Structures are given as structure tokens and as C-alpha cells.
Amino acid sequence: MNEVSVVIPTYNRLGLLKQCIHSVRRQSFTPREIVVVDDGSTDGTVLWCRSQSDIILLNCRRGGPSRARNLGVDKCSSEWIAFIDSDDVWLPDHLATLQEVKEKNSNVEWILANSILTDALLNPYADPQGFIGAFPVFKRSSSRFRNLFPLQAPQVVWHGDAKKQALMGNWLQPSGLFIRKDAFLKHGGFNECLWRCEDMDFLLRLVRSSPATLSLRETYMWRLGQSDSLASHQHALLLKRGAVEVLARSGFELVRVRPLLLLHWFNSLVRHVADYLFAKILRKTNELEHMPALQAVMQTCVAFLGLLTPVILARLGTKEQFSDYRTFGFYLSSAGSLSLTSGFWSLLPFWKSNGVNAASKPTVAFNLNNYFAMLFAVFIYFISPMGSDRESLKDNMILSLSIIVLIPSMFLEQNLAISNRAFLGSFLVSMIEVSKLISIVAVTIALQNFGSVFSLICIFIFLRFLIMILVNARLKLIRFEPLNLNNMLAIFREALPICFAAAMFTFSVMFDRFYLSRMLSGEQFAIVVAGLLPLPLVGYLEQSVFQRILAPLATALRNGQLDHSRDMVARAVRRVSNIVIPVTAALMFCSEEIIQLLFGEKYHRSVFFLTTYLALNIGACIPADIFARAQGKSSRILAFGFVSCVLLCSCVIFGFKNFSAEGAVVASVLGMLVLRFGMLITELRRLNIDLIKFFANSFNTRFQALIVAGIVFTLTCIS
């Protein structure tokens, strides 16, 4: 006997509704009746339904899906009810499969069918399907699903008490729900006050007194990505908040029935709250991603927070302790190790613009990046300029461990930036830096022990890496896949020249500090280092502006759009210089006050070094290798790195031998400015880009005089 009624709520989905009803009509087990509940549609749904002889139409004012389903059930005359949303499609054996399950389990009150996940055009997704792929509670993990719903190998049906499982998260989709009418009414139907998460609320009420039955055979197609769905991406925050509210209310009622589930409920509630808050942060930062200036401010704040740690240590400790801290390498050796692997993320824009293996290449590069991190950690352990006592060996070990996680973390942060999520990365890092700073200050003041600072920094670097892993997993920017040796060798050959170039370039830039740390006493070197600390506050702006144009610049150069490429870079130079030049001039003018404010009178001699190092900010306006990076020209970048290494190291040694530490720093800064400017001109000439037009577009009239004045002032201060 035909004892199944079908309930279909709908709202302004006439085209999809026709597909849905067609799938119901072609069922191998024919239902007794099809009840369509129109929730106030204005697209002709009512007229079409009235023209169909096998459809029972209920027309009501807009009241939401819960009210529509409840009205449909009241109209049904069958013992069993099968629901289907108007944008989903049943396979021909859907009802027959559920009938078979019902007959084999005589006491069953409700059954959930499994689904095939599809896009808006009913094309199945390649990702895990069914319960595993559909519901966040299983996190696309078959092992997690098997732990919650243990099955014997030949079985395709699970039956049992599901109170614990329901508390973990929602796994009820109305289009797969098959329920006795009296059971539906006994549990109060869907909550008509809820427009979202009404299925989760109903599930929590169902499992209180009824065992669950899951049919694992995939018998219907769940259409995802519908823009008009109440569970669509644009309503994701409302959905997540609704899940928290339902779990807090209905979940607690379930815990009252089974108090032993209190910890499971609390754990699930915390996870849902964290998921909602994280989604809210992602949504907000995504809205701010189109504001490069705000991103620059955030990155500057991150740099400033990083600056505060050594400043506080310089005030609390002696010059010798401060020198050891700086020499130790969290700000020197780590930067060198990052540069050695930067070739793996420097090519990200080039790969992205070409669209070739866009997903696999970053994954392979990330794994290679990790291997290099481990090798470099071992290298740093043996060359770190610390003593051989037990405390120094411990600090060396902490440094090595920090590098192992710092390098992969930076790769993931760069991947966020290339994927236009740089503000998100900066925001998360700034939160970590705030926490790190508070912890370091508290521990240092309480224990008066500098050694504990290294351990805290290592802990927060690991936290930074862990958060970046979670963010990338959430945004699916890098998918971790099995390694292929051929792919690894190809990426290695492609990135190795840039890695060496970056390592040589960074080594040459920092050679003055490495060299002076061995030629000067601890107190003398502390004076040099104190002048270096405020430098990054402006330098980060270069990354936030030039990095954003790498991908479009790569596309423009590949298409031969030289004029567009020239103007794109020139505009970026203008944006950077309009901020960097005035700020640098102001910092130079106030350099004495800055040193006094940050470090006090005992570092007064650092004023000269601060003024000199600030001149490097002018280099932030000169994107020396941007054209070579956008074209993926590893050989040119390698040549630049080699030339910079030879030239700058020679300048530092010559300057120190003739003019002591001051001469070494001045020679390093001037050599770097000349080198960057020379490479930019070389790249422009190689591409036959008009130099006069480029520089005319780079610096508008208002700031040309200011730039010239800034350079003259810099040279005057240095001399």
C-alpha cells in the first residue's frame, strides 16, 4: 500500500521545483501524494502547481521553512512522511531504499538517507561525499564518522542511540528525512521560530526519546551553493550563530535527560562558539583586504610590537645582556634563514599568474620549505655566536627549534598575502605579538631572567605556525598531498637560484651586523644594534604595496603590456614614496629624541647609527627586482644577489678598517642604495621601458622636491 506522503516547501524556485517534483514522480516506489507548500512565492509557482493534477498545493504567507514543513505534514494523510527541499533531487530508488530499511527495522520511527553533494548544476563534487563531506561535525574524515557511527563491514544501515552524536553537531538534512507522522507530531515538528538550524534543533529533540537510523546508501542529490539558500555563504555567520544558540538551548535540554553527556555538550559548544568567532574574524578581515593602507598600518604595528621586546630588554638589562640577546639571532639569524627559503614563496605570484599546477606547486614548495628549515636549524645551531656553556647551548637549541617552525609559518603568511588575505595574516600575527610582548614583560620583571625570554619567543613562534596552519586549512589555500619526487626536483630547480640569491642578498644586507658583532665588544655592538631597531617601522610598507601587484604585473608582462606594467609599478612607487620619504625625514630629524625615548641616555651614541640606517628606507621606494620576480627570471635575481653580496661585504670591510664601526655602517647603507637603484635601471632598460616616463610617473611634482631634500639631508647627516 502507498503509505508515503512527500512534503516540499518552496519559495520563488519554480525552475528548481520542477526538477525536484520530476525526481519525485520517477520514484520506483510511488508516493501516495505530493504536498507542495508555497511560502509566499511571486514567480508563478502557485499557477504552475495548480495546473498539476498530482500536486496538493498549500499557499501561505511568508513564514519560513519550518512553518511550511509543519503545514505540509498536517495536510498529509499517510503514515510516513518524506521531506525534500525544492532545490534538491531524489535518485529513483530513494523512497524504495528507505522503505526497505523501514521494513527490516520494524520499530524504527525515523530514518536519515545519505546524499551526493553537487554544485548548482547537479555536478557531483570530487571531495568526500555523503555525511562525511556534507556536515562539519565529521570534518571530511571517514575515521571520525566511523568512530561516532561504528558499522560492521557488510552493513549499510546504522541504528542506535544517537544522543552523543547529536551533541557533536548537526547531521540532519531535511531532504533525507523519512519519519512517521505520529513521531513527527510527538516531537513537536520543526521550530517555527527558527529560519536556520531548525534541522539541528529537530535532531536534538528527536534523539531524546527515539533511536536514530542512518541509511548510508547515497540516494539523493544535495545541491550546494545556491545563492538564495538560507544556508548560503552570505548567511554563513547567521547559520553559525544559530547553531550556537540551538546547541546552547536544545543541547542543554538533551543533557538534562542524559547528564553524563555534559562534557561532550560543553566541548561541542566551545567548538561551535570558536567556529563562529573565527568565521566572523575572517568575514571582517575579508572586507578590509581591499584597503592596502590599512594593511600597511597593521604590518607597521606588527613591526612596532616586535621592536618593543628588545627595547624593554635593553632598558631592563645591561648593554652586554642586550648585545647577547641581539647577537643570539632572533632578529639576525632568523632573517637569514627566512631569506634562504624565500625563493619558494617568491615564485608564488608567477605560478598563480600562469595558472599551471596552481594548487600542487605551492604544496610541493611548502614541503621543500620545511626540509630547508630543518637543515638551516642545524646550521644555525653550530654557527650561533654564543658561548659553550650549558645555558648558551640551551639557547642555541631553542633558536634552532624556533627556526623550524618560523620558516614554514612565513611561507603560509606569504601565501595568504598572494591570495589577497594579507590583512588577515597581519591581524593574526599582531594578536600573537601582543600576547608575546605581555608574557615577556611579565616574566622578565617577575624573574629578572633573560634566558626565559628565548623560551617564550619559541613558544609564541610555534603558536604563530599553528594558527597559520589552521587558517590555511580553513581557507584551503594549500592542500597537503603526497610528495612526488619529480615535482620536488622541478620546483627545487626553479626556486633554488632565487633561494641562493635571497640568501646572498640578505647576508650582504646584514653582513655589517654579523661582522661588527665579532669585531666589537658587547657594549660597543649594543650601541650599533640600538640604532638599527626602529628601522622596520617604515620598511614593511614596501611589502604591503609591491607584493600586491606582483601577480597582475606578471600577467601584464607575459601579455607584452609594457606601458601598463610601467604605470603599475610607477603608481606603486609613488604610493610608497609618498609615505616613506616624509616619515623617514621626520624620523631622521627626531632621531636623538627617539633614542632617548626608547633606550635612555646610556645609548646616546646610537643616534648616528639610527640616522644612517634610516636612509635604507629610501631603498623601500626602489623595487629593484620586481620585474625579474614577476617574470620568474631566476638567473637575473641570482646575479643581483651575487653582485650585492660581493659589493656590500667589500664595502663593510673597507669602511670598518678605515673608519671603524661608523664607516662600516655608512658604506653598507650607501652601497645598498646604489645597488638597488642600479638594478632597477638595468631591468627597465632590459624591457625597453622609457626611464624618463617611469620616474616622472613614479614621483609627482609635489613630492619630487621633498625626495631630493630628503636624500640631501640623509647624505648630510651621514657625512
XYZ file of C-alpha atoms in Angstrom:
719
model
C 0.000 0.000 0.000
C 1.231 3.509 -0.874
C 1.699 4.962 2.565
C 4.237 7.736 1.968
C 3.472 11.414 1.544
C 6.066 13.839 0.208
C 6.322 17.377 1.630
C 8.109 20.057 -0.422
C 8.446 23.613 0.970
C 9.335 26.189 -1.697
C 9.853 29.906 -2.189
C 10.492 31.506 -5.619
C 12.193 28.448 -7.099
C 9.889 27.419 -9.909
C 12.652 26.104 -12.185
C 14.281 24.054 -9.440
C 10.895 22.958 -8.106
C 10.053 21.373 -11.471
C 13.289 19.337 -11.355
C 12.550 18.343 -7.771
C 8.988 17.164 -8.495
C 10.192 15.324 -11.607
C 12.583 13.327 -9.389
C 9.684 12.513 -7.026
C 7.446 11.374 -9.883
C 10.049 8.935 -11.231
C 10.475 7.087 -7.931
C 10.383 3.311 -8.223
C 8.210 3.371 -5.085
C 5.364 5.745 -5.919
C 4.262 8.036 -3.071
C 0.587 8.447 -2.223
C 0.622 12.218 -2.512
C 2.907 15.196 -3.200
C 2.243 18.194 -0.960
C 3.864 21.451 -2.082
C 3.790 24.275 0.477
C 4.331 27.613 -1.240
C 5.800 30.096 1.249
C 4.586 33.268 -0.492
C 6.275 32.877 -3.918
C 5.870 35.580 -6.577
C 7.439 33.772 -9.560
C 4.435 31.815 -10.865
C 4.908 28.796 -8.598
C 1.254 28.833 -7.490
C -0.163 28.896 -11.036
C 2.087 26.057 -12.181
C 1.309 23.860 -9.153
C -2.433 24.388 -9.644
C -2.082 23.111 -13.202
C -0.578 19.786 -11.987
C -3.193 17.183 -11.112
C -0.970 15.139 -8.798
C 0.118 18.052 -6.589
C -1.644 19.185 -3.428
C -0.845 22.888 -3.080
C -0.865 24.786 0.191
C -0.458 28.524 -0.287
C 0.544 30.632 2.724
C 2.176 33.914 3.608
C 5.959 34.049 4.098
C 6.697 32.232 7.334
C 9.926 30.318 6.818
C 10.773 26.674 6.032
C 9.807 25.298 9.447
C 6.256 26.603 9.255
C 5.930 25.402 5.652
C 7.013 21.858 6.531
C 4.708 21.691 9.551
C 1.737 22.842 7.453
C 2.591 20.184 4.865
C 2.663 17.416 7.467
C -0.763 18.490 8.817
C -2.201 18.067 5.321
C -0.672 14.608 4.730
C -2.858 11.519 5.053
C -0.088 8.888 5.029
C 1.538 7.169 7.973
C 5.055 8.097 6.808
C 6.389 11.484 5.638
C 9.347 12.091 3.320
C 10.702 15.629 3.088
C 12.615 17.164 0.205
C 13.697 20.787 -0.278
C 12.725 22.300 -3.605
C 16.348 22.699 -4.781
C 17.313 19.042 -4.210
C 16.751 15.936 -6.331
C 15.988 12.341 -5.340
C 17.524 9.404 -7.179
C 14.893 6.935 -8.493
C 15.468 4.417 -5.665
C 15.352 6.911 -2.781
C 11.916 6.003 -1.388
C 12.342 2.316 -2.190
C 15.613 2.221 -0.219
C 14.029 3.925 2.786
C 11.039 1.558 2.621
C 13.405 -1.408 2.631
C 15.229 -0.066 5.684
C 11.893 0.542 7.436
C 10.681 -2.997 6.783
C 13.892 -4.532 8.133
C 13.675 -2.418 11.311
C 10.065 -2.695 12.430
C 10.365 -0.399 15.454
C 12.123 2.444 13.662
C 10.487 5.881 13.909
C 12.699 7.929 11.610
C 15.451 7.366 9.052
C 18.072 9.623 7.518
C 19.242 8.953 3.977
C 22.714 9.695 2.661
C 23.403 12.222 -0.102
C 25.534 13.088 -3.099
C 26.911 16.630 -2.854
C 26.648 18.633 -6.083
C 27.110 22.149 -7.382
C 24.242 24.319 -8.606
C 24.158 22.368 -11.901
C 23.988 18.975 -10.154
C 27.607 18.117 -10.969
C 28.916 15.945 -8.105
C 31.869 17.276 -6.131
C 35.125 15.342 -6.094
C 35.525 15.781 -2.352
C 34.262 13.181 0.160
C 30.551 12.653 -0.253
C 27.575 11.948 1.968
C 27.591 12.506 5.698
C 31.393 12.748 5.713
C 31.585 15.566 3.197
C 28.329 17.356 3.985
C 28.431 18.055 7.693
C 31.184 19.992 9.526
C 30.965 17.666 12.521
C 32.835 14.981 10.572
C 35.402 17.372 9.043
C 35.608 15.265 5.872
C 37.019 12.412 7.927
C 35.776 8.877 7.398
C 37.569 7.747 10.578
C 35.694 10.325 12.657
C 32.396 9.185 11.164
C 33.198 5.531 11.887
C 34.061 6.389 15.484
C 30.691 8.052 16.014
C 28.701 5.541 13.947
C 30.562 2.185 14.147
C 29.462 -0.145 11.342
C 30.052 -3.775 10.502
C 31.656 -4.157 7.066
C 28.646 -5.546 5.144
C 26.143 -3.166 6.739
C 24.764 -0.100 5.000
C 22.487 0.901 7.888
C 23.307 2.191 11.372
C 20.706 2.047 14.151
C 21.082 3.074 17.767
C 21.064 5.722 20.487
C 22.499 8.929 18.953
C 22.375 11.418 21.834
C 26.147 11.836 21.978
C 26.431 12.094 18.201
C 23.725 14.758 18.011
C 25.558 16.898 20.572
C 28.702 16.887 18.411
C 26.983 18.853 15.636
C 24.197 18.763 13.089
C 23.982 15.841 10.653
C 20.303 16.027 9.672
C 19.359 17.284 6.214
C 15.569 17.538 5.658
C 15.781 16.202 2.104
C 16.949 12.889 3.545
C 14.471 12.718 6.445
C 11.890 9.902 6.435
C 9.671 9.899 9.552
C 6.430 8.533 10.931
C 3.776 11.260 11.108
C 2.859 10.490 14.700
C 6.553 10.632 15.723
C 6.896 13.966 13.944
C 3.920 15.391 15.805
C 5.022 13.827 19.119
C 8.326 15.720 18.942
C 6.589 18.993 18.052
C 7.721 19.267 14.434
C 10.164 21.928 13.295
C 10.546 25.022 15.477
C 8.688 27.749 13.560
C 10.682 30.472 15.324
C 13.823 29.256 13.541
C 14.577 30.012 9.900
C 18.036 28.466 10.132
C 19.329 25.460 12.099
C 15.750 24.228 12.512
C 17.000 20.813 11.361
C 19.673 20.798 14.104
C 17.082 21.737 16.704
C 14.732 18.984 15.493
C 17.562 16.426 15.560
C 18.367 17.239 19.194
C 14.716 16.765 20.114
C 14.377 13.554 18.089
C 17.264 11.727 19.738
C 15.968 12.416 23.267
C 13.494 9.533 23.114
C 13.976 7.899 19.707
C 16.964 5.942 18.351
C 18.393 7.124 15.057
C 18.593 5.111 11.855
C 21.059 6.096 9.109
C 20.915 4.659 5.615
C 24.422 5.045 4.193
C 23.424 4.408 0.605
C 23.526 7.740 -1.277
C 20.011 8.183 -2.646
C 19.539 11.913 -3.221
C 21.458 14.871 -4.627
C 22.038 17.786 -2.268
C 22.506 20.920 -4.310
C 25.020 23.273 -2.606
C 25.997 26.816 -3.471
C 22.515 28.169 -4.107
C 22.655 31.958 -3.667
C 19.043 32.120 -2.429
C 19.528 29.442 0.209
C 19.150 30.445 3.851
C 22.338 28.434 4.449
C 24.343 30.057 1.639
C 27.800 31.586 2.125
C 26.419 35.089 2.519
C 24.384 33.879 5.506
C 27.162 31.709 6.966
C 27.595 33.846 10.071
C 23.868 33.720 10.829
C 23.940 29.964 10.364
C 26.895 29.516 12.721
C 25.376 31.807 15.323
C 22.101 29.932 15.041
C 23.936 26.645 15.603
C 25.453 28.030 18.818
C 22.061 29.193 20.071
C 20.350 25.897 19.236
C 23.115 23.842 20.839
C 23.035 26.004 23.959
C 19.257 25.660 24.327
C 18.172 22.316 22.872
C 21.517 20.671 23.576
C 21.249 21.533 27.259
C 17.763 20.023 27.365
C 19.269 16.830 25.994
C 21.984 16.910 28.664
C 19.263 17.115 31.330
C 17.952 13.801 30.011
C 21.473 12.279 29.964
C 23.718 14.166 32.484
C 26.741 12.016 31.572
C 26.889 13.865 28.256
C 27.629 17.212 29.924
C 31.309 17.245 28.938
C 30.508 16.315 25.336
C 27.948 19.101 25.159
C 30.342 21.657 26.660
C 33.145 20.614 24.307
C 30.848 20.911 21.291
C 29.511 24.275 22.446
C 33.049 25.669 22.805
C 33.958 24.418 19.317
C 30.851 25.974 17.793
C 31.497 29.302 19.532
C 35.127 29.281 18.350
C 33.991 28.431 14.816
C 31.531 31.331 14.839
C 34.094 33.819 16.187
C 36.737 32.676 13.709
C 34.279 32.961 10.819
C 33.371 36.449 11.998
C 37.040 37.469 12.023
C 37.514 36.021 8.534
C 34.472 37.885 7.233
C 35.599 41.186 8.749
C 39.191 40.921 7.581
C 37.980 39.962 4.123
C 36.057 43.241 3.982
C 39.252 45.126 4.859
C 41.526 43.343 2.372
C 40.887 45.923 -0.356
C 42.487 48.652 1.776
C 46.303 48.439 1.272
C 46.882 51.453 3.513
C 45.158 49.713 6.420
C 47.191 46.601 5.786
C 50.374 48.710 5.842
C 49.315 50.188 9.172
C 48.698 46.703 10.570
C 52.080 45.451 9.375
C 53.723 48.528 10.850
C 52.018 47.792 14.151
C 53.344 44.225 13.994
C 56.856 45.591 13.418
C 56.431 48.029 16.277
C 55.328 45.241 18.599
C 58.379 43.246 17.570
C 60.504 46.300 18.339
C 59.151 46.663 21.864
C 60.579 43.355 23.083
C 64.270 44.246 22.620
C 63.595 47.834 23.735
C 62.225 46.598 27.053
C 65.131 44.186 27.449
C 67.599 46.974 26.694
C 66.081 49.057 29.483
C 65.900 46.206 31.983
C 69.318 44.671 31.304
C 72.905 45.740 30.756
C 74.428 46.532 27.373
C 76.250 43.202 27.464
C 72.989 41.282 28.018
C 71.260 43.272 25.309
C 74.107 42.591 22.894
C 73.927 38.857 23.613
C 70.196 38.887 23.031
C 70.582 40.605 19.648
C 73.558 38.513 18.618
C 71.672 35.398 19.652
C 69.810 35.683 16.406
C 66.049 36.007 16.756
C 66.338 39.202 14.733
C 69.522 38.355 12.800
C 69.951 34.633 12.155
C 66.233 34.018 11.693
C 66.045 36.645 8.964
C 68.913 34.942 7.169
C 67.202 31.579 7.362
C 63.973 33.068 6.059
C 65.766 34.533 3.056
C 67.351 31.188 2.210
C 63.896 29.696 1.668
C 62.206 32.818 0.279
C 62.638 31.537 -3.265
C 59.853 29.077 -2.599
C 57.358 31.836 -1.906
C 58.842 34.425 -4.285
C 57.577 32.301 -7.173
C 54.011 32.097 -5.842
C 52.777 35.121 -7.872
C 54.446 33.785 -11.015
C 52.824 30.369 -10.598
C 49.471 31.922 -9.822
C 49.515 34.186 -12.892
C 50.412 31.285 -15.185
C 47.716 29.075 -13.691
C 49.853 25.957 -14.249
C 49.664 23.482 -11.372
C 48.464 26.401 -9.258
C 47.447 24.093 -6.411
C 50.233 21.490 -6.472
C 53.269 23.767 -6.852
C 52.710 25.743 -3.624
C 52.155 22.446 -1.800
C 55.418 20.975 -3.050
C 57.204 24.256 -2.298
C 55.815 24.237 1.228
C 57.213 20.766 1.877
C 60.609 21.703 0.466
C 60.456 24.814 2.603
C 60.078 22.608 5.674
C 63.068 20.439 4.751
C 65.224 23.520 4.301
C 64.014 24.819 7.652
C 65.294 21.698 9.383
C 68.656 21.858 7.609
C 69.049 25.530 8.384
C 68.146 24.974 12.037
C 71.037 22.521 12.337
C 73.329 25.012 10.606
C 72.315 27.876 12.915
C 72.820 25.686 15.950
C 76.518 25.308 15.174
C 77.288 28.854 13.997
C 75.257 30.819 16.572
C 77.706 33.291 18.193
C 77.102 32.149 21.746
C 79.383 30.559 24.287
C 79.831 26.874 25.002
C 78.362 26.851 28.492
C 75.196 24.923 29.293
C 72.931 27.986 29.191
C 74.234 29.038 25.782
C 73.762 25.554 24.377
C 70.173 25.600 25.608
C 69.580 28.970 23.928
C 71.093 27.664 20.687
C 68.738 24.708 20.789
C 65.729 26.982 21.344
C 66.791 29.132 18.389
C 67.096 26.084 16.157
C 63.651 24.824 17.146
C 62.124 28.249 16.518
C 63.563 28.370 13.003
C 61.972 25.003 12.164
C 58.501 26.500 12.705
C 59.210 30.137 11.819
C 60.175 29.419 8.212
C 57.019 27.375 7.382
C 54.929 29.991 9.171
C 56.360 32.744 6.973
C 55.629 30.659 3.870
C 51.991 30.353 4.898
C 51.784 34.077 5.655
C 53.185 34.879 2.213
C 50.637 32.512 0.696
C 47.894 34.474 2.443
C 49.304 37.705 1.017
C 49.458 36.338 -2.537
C 45.857 35.119 -2.125
C 44.747 38.657 -1.180
C 44.367 37.782 2.504
C 47.419 39.743 3.686
C 45.411 41.785 6.163
C 44.169 38.596 7.813
C 47.739 37.361 8.196
C 48.905 40.688 9.625
C 45.984 40.812 12.040
C 46.625 37.329 13.404
C 50.361 37.927 13.740
C 49.726 41.210 15.563
C 47.493 39.426 18.081
C 50.244 36.887 18.687
C 52.834 39.654 19.072
C 50.677 41.416 21.654
C 50.401 38.207 23.676
C 54.125 37.548 23.333
C 55.037 41.037 24.456
C 52.818 40.903 27.546
C 54.219 37.498 28.517
C 57.847 38.552 28.045
C 57.434 41.733 30.070
C 55.674 39.893 32.896
C 58.216 37.075 33.069
C 61.251 39.353 32.754
C 60.066 41.671 35.514
C 58.994 38.810 37.764
C 62.057 36.576 37.302
C 64.726 39.053 36.142
C 65.916 36.259 33.870
C 66.766 36.897 30.227
C 67.074 33.203 29.458
C 63.326 32.695 29.874
C 62.699 35.238 27.103
C 64.088 32.867 24.468
C 61.773 30.068 25.572
C 58.744 32.378 25.440
C 59.634 33.585 21.948
C 59.974 29.992 20.755
C 56.566 29.126 22.231
C 54.859 32.056 20.507
C 56.583 31.315 17.196
C 55.170 27.799 17.402
C 51.735 29.261 18.202
C 52.059 31.504 15.168
C 52.831 28.494 12.974
C 49.915 26.504 14.410
C 47.448 29.332 13.779
C 48.666 29.740 10.195
C 48.221 26.003 9.610
C 44.625 26.219 10.855
C 43.888 29.304 8.746
C 45.267 27.697 5.595
C 43.299 24.545 6.290
C 40.139 26.629 6.709
C 40.685 28.676 3.536
C 42.008 25.650 1.589
C 44.924 27.676 0.152
C 47.340 24.748 0.361
C 46.160 21.177 0.157
C 48.633 18.734 1.623
C 49.221 15.949 -0.861
C 51.650 13.013 -1.123
C 55.042 14.149 -2.378
C 56.154 13.337 -5.902
C 59.919 13.234 -6.432
C 59.738 14.629 -9.965
C 57.623 17.569 -8.815
C 60.013 18.223 -5.938
C 63.035 18.284 -8.252
C 61.251 20.579 -10.715
C 60.289 23.059 -8.007
C 63.753 22.789 -6.472
C 65.439 23.640 -9.786
C 63.029 26.510 -10.365
C 63.338 28.051 -6.920
C 66.939 27.266 -5.993
C 68.510 30.256 -7.838
C 66.105 32.644 -6.073
C 66.820 30.975 -2.737
C 70.541 31.459 -3.175
C 70.035 34.998 -4.456
C 67.848 35.913 -1.493
C 70.284 34.296 0.935
C 73.233 36.186 -0.544
C 71.305 39.436 -0.661
C 70.136 39.165 2.940
C 73.569 38.085 4.089
C 75.085 41.109 2.373
C 72.490 43.458 3.902
C 73.127 42.040 7.368
C 76.843 41.458 6.928
C 77.683 44.706 8.712
C 75.949 43.425 11.860
C 77.494 39.955 11.689
C 80.907 41.441 11.025
C 80.663 44.073 13.737
C 79.351 41.553 16.305
C 82.723 39.816 16.065
C 84.923 42.878 15.749
C 83.416 44.914 18.598
C 82.894 44.304 22.275
C 79.413 43.517 23.552
C 78.819 47.057 24.801
C 80.100 48.620 21.571
C 77.940 46.337 19.466
C 74.875 47.142 21.594
C 75.255 50.801 20.532
C 75.159 49.793 16.846
C 72.188 47.473 17.315
C 70.126 50.044 19.225
C 70.391 52.328 16.214
C 69.094 49.564 13.972
C 65.945 48.656 15.917
C 63.486 51.371 14.757
C 64.293 50.661 11.101
C 61.472 48.195 10.179
C 58.670 50.588 11.084
C 58.654 52.025 7.560
C 60.189 49.148 5.646
C 57.086 46.944 5.981
C 55.143 49.312 3.737
C 57.172 48.092 0.780
C 55.864 44.561 1.222
C 52.226 45.593 1.561
C 52.260 47.621 -1.692
C 54.709 45.949 -4.083
C 53.663 42.446 -3.150
C 50.072 43.112 -4.172
C 50.996 43.999 -7.748
C 53.273 41.014 -8.428
C 50.533 38.740 -9.826
C 48.919 41.370 -12.141
C 52.390 42.584 -13.167
C 53.367 39.034 -14.138
C 50.225 38.782 -16.293
C 50.844 42.176 -17.945
C 54.479 41.345 -18.781
C 53.524 37.958 -20.186
C 50.974 39.680 -22.449
C 53.535 42.258 -23.611
C 51.736 45.212 -21.989
C 54.893 47.183 -21.197
C 53.211 50.572 -20.807
C 50.663 49.129 -18.411
C 53.457 47.365 -16.489
C 55.443 50.578 -16.247
C 52.484 52.575 -14.972
C 51.514 49.849 -12.492
C 54.958 49.810 -10.868
C 55.258 53.600 -11.048
C 51.986 54.042 -9.171
C 53.186 51.612 -6.518
C 56.477 53.511 -6.188
C 54.544 56.745 -5.817
C 52.317 55.300 -3.083
C 55.327 54.034 -1.166
C 57.467 57.152 -1.583
C 54.640 59.496 -0.595
C 54.699 57.875 2.835
C 58.263 56.620 3.217
C 60.108 59.834 2.323
C 58.232 62.201 4.683
C 58.226 59.671 7.523
C 61.919 58.917 7.054
C 62.775 62.615 7.074
C 60.742 63.114 10.244
C 62.402 60.139 11.947
C 65.847 61.428 10.996
C 65.039 64.863 12.339
C 63.862 63.330 15.626
C 66.451 60.549 15.841
C 68.024 61.875 19.034
C 64.650 62.083 20.762
C 63.742 58.565 19.540
C 66.871 57.009 21.024
C 66.376 58.911 24.264
C 62.731 57.792 24.481
C 63.365 54.155 23.670
C 66.686 53.396 25.312
C 67.650 56.260 27.588
C 70.909 58.118 27.997
C 73.207 55.089 28.010
C 72.557 54.540 24.288
C 73.035 58.166 23.225
C 75.781 57.241 20.726
C 73.208 55.201 18.797
C 71.763 58.399 17.257
C 74.323 58.327 14.433
C 73.590 54.691 13.582
C 69.823 55.271 13.682
C 70.100 58.221 11.283
C 72.303 56.197 8.927
C 70.161 53.079 8.941
C 67.017 55.141 8.353
C 68.484 56.077 4.971
C 67.794 52.475 3.945
C 64.110 53.385 3.970
C 64.740 55.212 0.715
C 65.531 51.805 -0.711
C 61.960 50.794 0.074
C 60.916 53.112 -2.774
C 63.136 51.226 -5.241
C 61.603 47.871 -6.284
C 64.917 46.561 -7.564
C 63.970 43.028 -8.607
C 60.216 43.360 -9.074
C 60.307 42.914 -12.872
C 62.601 39.883 -12.629
C 60.390 38.296 -9.940
C 57.229 38.897 -11.946
C 58.826 37.179 -14.948
C 60.232 34.314 -12.893
C 63.763 35.161 -14.109
C 65.773 33.303 -11.511
C 69.113 33.867 -13.226
C 68.820 37.659 -13.078
C 67.807 37.567 -9.429
C 70.734 35.253 -8.704
C 73.145 37.643 -10.439
C 71.769 40.527 -8.381
C 72.255 38.542 -5.184
C 75.832 37.664 -6.100
C 76.757 41.249 -7.000
C 75.143 42.607 -3.837
C 76.986 40.073 -1.686
C 80.419 40.863 -3.137
C 79.915 44.637 -3.247
C 78.363 45.176 0.176
C 80.669 42.832 2.049
C 83.635 44.619 0.497
C 82.169 47.999 1.448
C 81.679 46.950 5.081
C 85.195 45.554 5.483
C 86.760 48.581 3.773
C 84.665 51.024 5.808
C 85.488 49.360 9.124
C 89.220 49.157 8.504
C 89.407 52.831 7.565
C 86.632 54.473 9.614
C 85.714 51.965 12.355
C 82.084 50.928 13.013
C 80.639 54.202 11.711
C 82.414 53.766 8.390
C 81.192 50.174 8.018
C 77.559 51.163 8.516
C 77.755 54.180 6.192
C 79.435 52.112 3.460
C 76.796 49.401 3.808
C 73.869 51.828 3.520
C 75.255 53.809 0.574
C 76.257 50.629 -1.234
C 72.758 49.201 -0.836
C 71.049 52.325 -2.196
C 73.342 52.459 -5.221
C 72.900 48.739 -5.836
C 69.075 48.787 -5.737
C 68.861 51.850 -7.933
C 71.302 50.347 -10.422
C 69.391 47.070 -10.712
C 66.069 48.853 -11.247
C 67.553 50.896 -14.107
C 69.055 47.718 -15.582
C 65.677 45.959 -15.512
C 63.912 48.939 -17.102
C 66.448 49.106 -19.897
C 66.262 45.366 -20.477
C 62.500 45.679 -21.034
C 62.926 48.826 -23.185
C 60.832 50.857 -20.754
C 61.366 54.607 -21.014
C 63.328 55.649 -17.909
C 62.199 59.279 -18.009
C 58.500 58.355 -18.212
C 58.872 55.773 -15.459
C 60.483 58.141 -12.962
C 58.197 61.010 -13.980
C 55.173 58.836 -13.198
C 56.759 57.482 -10.011
C 57.178 60.805 -8.244
C 54.576 63.512 -8.602
C 55.610 67.153 -8.600
C 54.667 67.804 -5.005
C 56.986 65.136 -3.674
C 59.909 65.419 -6.085
C 61.353 68.344 -4.162
C 60.732 66.533 -0.881
C 62.542 63.417 -2.119
C 65.544 65.414 -3.272
C 65.588 67.293 0.035
C 65.366 64.002 1.926
C 68.308 62.495 0.047
C 70.409 65.643 0.568
C 69.507 65.670 4.258
C 70.426 61.978 4.531
C 73.819 62.444 2.937
C 74.447 65.468 5.151
C 73.618 63.516 8.304
C 75.804 60.608 7.228
C 78.742 62.855 6.396
